[in-house]
């Protein structure tokens, strides 16, 4: 059974399509890297799969259900810049609330079994030492790992990650990519990851999607990471460079309206 199956999927805001006529299938345990310039529809696609945005036509099945029916199986990690860090929550509280929200609790006394579980997932992302620290005092890479733990606490079968490497310095990118590798290998969770910088994630990418409103390419890394395809969405300065036995992808920070494929 496919974890995600989209057929001729068009997602709109009002009458304006943000994602148009997209067809692909993602199998259990696979990691999909979702690549495309700003405005390409990456966030929109993730939000539609997570049932946060419901204006679409065509077929979209998640675990052979509608996205909203599959909600309990999905973990969604938003772009870190959208998190409000004014509230003085501890790391442990931020993680525990991932489980509390889902169960619909409104009171603030966290049940002990949820605290225990929060501690376990914090251990998994390597942050046991920081449980009592305030979330807002953490570095970008640490915050991103806390958000991963918050998603993992409800045992998702599909993880959707929006730009988990953006706004991080190179060493923090490697740190977060390493945790994503552990999630894939040790938990076997199917993942969709949007990213501008594909290079730290190439090791875990089974499938790559190039999106520019429409699907430009979808397939194995060696099929999609071709100079001509990358240039067609990121413009003439983008390149794929072979370095020893691996590929290196230079894309810059293009915007879909400047370079997009119609
Ligand atoms: N809430 C919204 N209302 C209207 N248009 C939106 C909304 N969110 C995104 N869009 C539009 O949809 C298109 C795709 O946006 P988005 O999915 O955020 O792209 P990406 O994540 O690839 O940068 C853009 O043209 C954007 O302006
Ligand atoms: Mg986005």
PDB file of C-alpha atoms in Angstrom, residues 105-192:
ATOM      1  CA  UNK A 105      -6.580  18.053  26.683  1.00  0.00           C
ATOM      2  CA  UNK A 106      -6.938  21.654  27.649  1.00  0.00           C
ATOM      3  CA  UNK A 107      -5.698  21.660  31.224  1.00  0.00           C
ATOM      4  CA  UNK A 108      -2.050  22.245  31.983  1.00  0.00           C
ATOM      5  CA  UNK A 109      -1.177  19.415  34.338  1.00  0.00           C
ATOM      6  CA  UNK A 110       0.780  17.035  32.161  1.00  0.00           C
ATOM      7  CA  UNK A 111       0.052  13.353  32.904  1.00  0.00           C
ATOM      8  CA  UNK A 112       3.144  11.425  34.143  1.00  0.00           C
ATOM      9  CA  UNK A 113       3.036   8.919  31.275  1.00  0.00           C
ATOM     10  CA  UNK A 114       3.274  11.793  28.806  1.00  0.00           C
ATOM     11  CA  UNK A 115       6.211  13.315  30.689  1.00  0.00           C
ATOM     12  CA  UNK A 116       7.940   9.913  30.550  1.00  0.00           C
ATOM     13  CA  UNK A 117       7.322   9.633  26.832  1.00  0.00           C
ATOM     14  CA  UNK A 118       8.547  13.185  26.262  1.00  0.00           C
ATOM     15  CA  UNK A 119      11.777  12.263  28.064  1.00  0.00           C
ATOM     16  CA  UNK A 120      12.214   9.213  25.864  1.00  0.00           C
ATOM     17  CA  UNK A 121      11.814  11.107  22.576  1.00  0.00           C
ATOM     18  CA  UNK A 122      14.103  13.871  23.827  1.00  0.00           C
ATOM     19  CA  UNK A 123      16.700  11.175  24.452  1.00  0.00           C
ATOM     20  CA  UNK A 124      16.166   9.916  20.917  1.00  0.00           C
ATOM     21  CA  UNK A 125      16.965  13.337  19.417  1.00  0.00           C
ATOM     22  CA  UNK A 126      19.947  13.695  21.785  1.00  0.00           C
ATOM     23  CA  UNK A 127      18.616  16.485  23.998  1.00  0.00           C
ATOM     24  CA  UNK A 128      18.107  14.814  27.404  1.00  0.00           C
ATOM     25  CA  UNK A 129      20.411  17.380  29.003  1.00  0.00           C
ATOM     26  CA  UNK A 130      18.194  20.283  28.006  1.00  0.00           C
ATOM     27  CA  UNK A 131      14.792  19.108  29.326  1.00  0.00           C
ATOM     28  CA  UNK A 132      14.422  21.928  31.844  1.00  0.00           C
ATOM     29  CA  UNK A 133      15.809  24.695  29.645  1.00  0.00           C
ATOM     30  CA  UNK A 134      13.497  27.248  28.117  1.00  0.00           C
ATOM     31  CA  UNK A 135      12.770  26.529  24.477  1.00  0.00           C
ATOM     32  CA  UNK A 136      13.489  30.125  23.510  1.00  0.00           C
ATOM     33  CA  UNK A 137      17.017  29.902  24.916  1.00  0.00           C
ATOM     34  CA  UNK A 138      18.043  27.104  22.552  1.00  0.00           C
ATOM     35  CA  UNK A 139      20.077  27.371  19.377  1.00  0.00           C
ATOM     36  CA  UNK A 140      18.345  26.907  16.015  1.00  0.00           C
ATOM     37  CA  UNK A 141      19.563  23.324  15.594  1.00  0.00           C
ATOM     38  CA  UNK A 142      18.441  22.411  19.123  1.00  0.00           C
ATOM     39  CA  UNK A 143      15.025  23.980  18.557  1.00  0.00           C
ATOM     40  CA  UNK A 144      14.581  22.034  15.366  1.00  0.00           C
ATOM     41  CA  UNK A 145      15.393  18.800  17.205  1.00  0.00           C
ATOM     42  CA  UNK A 146      12.854  19.689  19.906  1.00  0.00           C
ATOM     43  CA  UNK A 147      10.232  20.120  17.183  1.00  0.00           C
ATOM     44  CA  UNK A 148      11.164  16.703  15.801  1.00  0.00           C
ATOM     45  CA  UNK A 149      10.704  15.214  19.279  1.00  0.00           C
ATOM     46  CA  UNK A 150       7.351  16.980  19.602  1.00  0.00           C
ATOM     47  CA  UNK A 151       6.207  15.338  16.371  1.00  0.00           C
ATOM     48  CA  UNK A 152       7.613  11.918  17.320  1.00  0.00           C
ATOM     49  CA  UNK A 153       5.821  11.744  20.681  1.00  0.00           C
ATOM     50  CA  UNK A 154       2.558  10.705  19.029  1.00  0.00           C
ATOM     51  CA  UNK A 155       4.185   7.880  17.034  1.00  0.00           C
ATOM     52  CA  UNK A 156       3.413   9.163  13.533  1.00  0.00           C
ATOM     53  CA  UNK A 157       3.626   6.772  10.598  1.00  0.00           C
ATOM     54  CA  UNK A 158       4.233   9.652   8.182  1.00  0.00           C
ATOM     55  CA  UNK A 159       6.358  12.690   9.034  1.00  0.00           C
ATOM     56  CA  UNK A 160       6.022  15.900   7.039  1.00  0.00           C
ATOM     57  CA  UNK A 161       8.895  18.316   7.584  1.00  0.00           C
ATOM     58  CA  UNK A 162       8.833  21.835   6.196  1.00  0.00           C
ATOM     59  CA  UNK A 163      12.325  23.274   5.648  1.00  0.00           C
ATOM     60  CA  UNK A 164      13.880  21.615   8.708  1.00  0.00           C
ATOM     61  CA  UNK A 165      17.329  22.870   7.671  1.00  0.00           C
ATOM     62  CA  UNK A 166      16.487  26.470   6.854  1.00  0.00           C
ATOM     63  CA  UNK A 167      17.838  29.231   9.090  1.00  0.00           C
ATOM     64  CA  UNK A 168      20.508  26.875  10.446  1.00  0.00           C
ATOM     65  CA  UNK A 169      24.266  27.167  10.139  1.00  0.00           C
ATOM     66  CA  UNK A 170      26.093  24.338   8.343  1.00  0.00           C
ATOM     67  CA  UNK A 171      27.009  22.385  11.485  1.00  0.00           C
ATOM     68  CA  UNK A 172      23.434  22.575  12.814  1.00  0.00           C
ATOM     69  CA  UNK A 173      22.211  21.359   9.419  1.00  0.00           C
ATOM     70  CA  UNK A 174      24.353  18.271   9.751  1.00  0.00           C
ATOM     71  CA  UNK A 175      23.104  17.792  13.337  1.00  0.00           C
ATOM     72  CA  UNK A 176      19.446  17.838  12.234  1.00  0.00           C
ATOM     73  CA  UNK A 177      20.133  15.719   9.130  1.00  0.00           C
ATOM     74  CA  UNK A 178      21.749  13.125  11.415  1.00  0.00           C
ATOM     75  CA  UNK A 179      18.596  12.915  13.545  1.00  0.00           C
ATOM     76  CA  UNK A 180      16.468  12.544  10.403  1.00  0.00           C
ATOM     77  CA  UNK A 181      18.741   9.653   9.390  1.00  0.00           C
ATOM     78  CA  UNK A 182      18.102   7.998  12.768  1.00  0.00           C
ATOM     79  CA  UNK A 183      14.351   8.453  12.391  1.00  0.00           C
ATOM     80  CA  UNK A 184      14.498   6.745   9.016  1.00  0.00           C
ATOM     81  CA  UNK A 185      16.784   3.879  10.026  1.00  0.00           C
ATOM     82  CA  UNK A 186      15.629   3.145  13.566  1.00  0.00           C
ATOM     83  CA  UNK A 187      11.937   3.980  13.311  1.00  0.00           C
ATOM     84  CA  UNK A 188      11.315   3.342   9.622  1.00  0.00           C
ATOM     85  CA  UNK A 189       8.986   6.332   9.413  1.00  0.00           C
ATOM     86  CA  UNK A 190       7.991   7.487   5.926  1.00  0.00           C
ATOM     87  CA  UNK A 191       9.040  11.119   5.471  1.00  0.00           C
ATOM     88  CA  UNK A 192       8.484  14.043   3.148  1.00  0.00           C
TER      89      UNK A 192
END
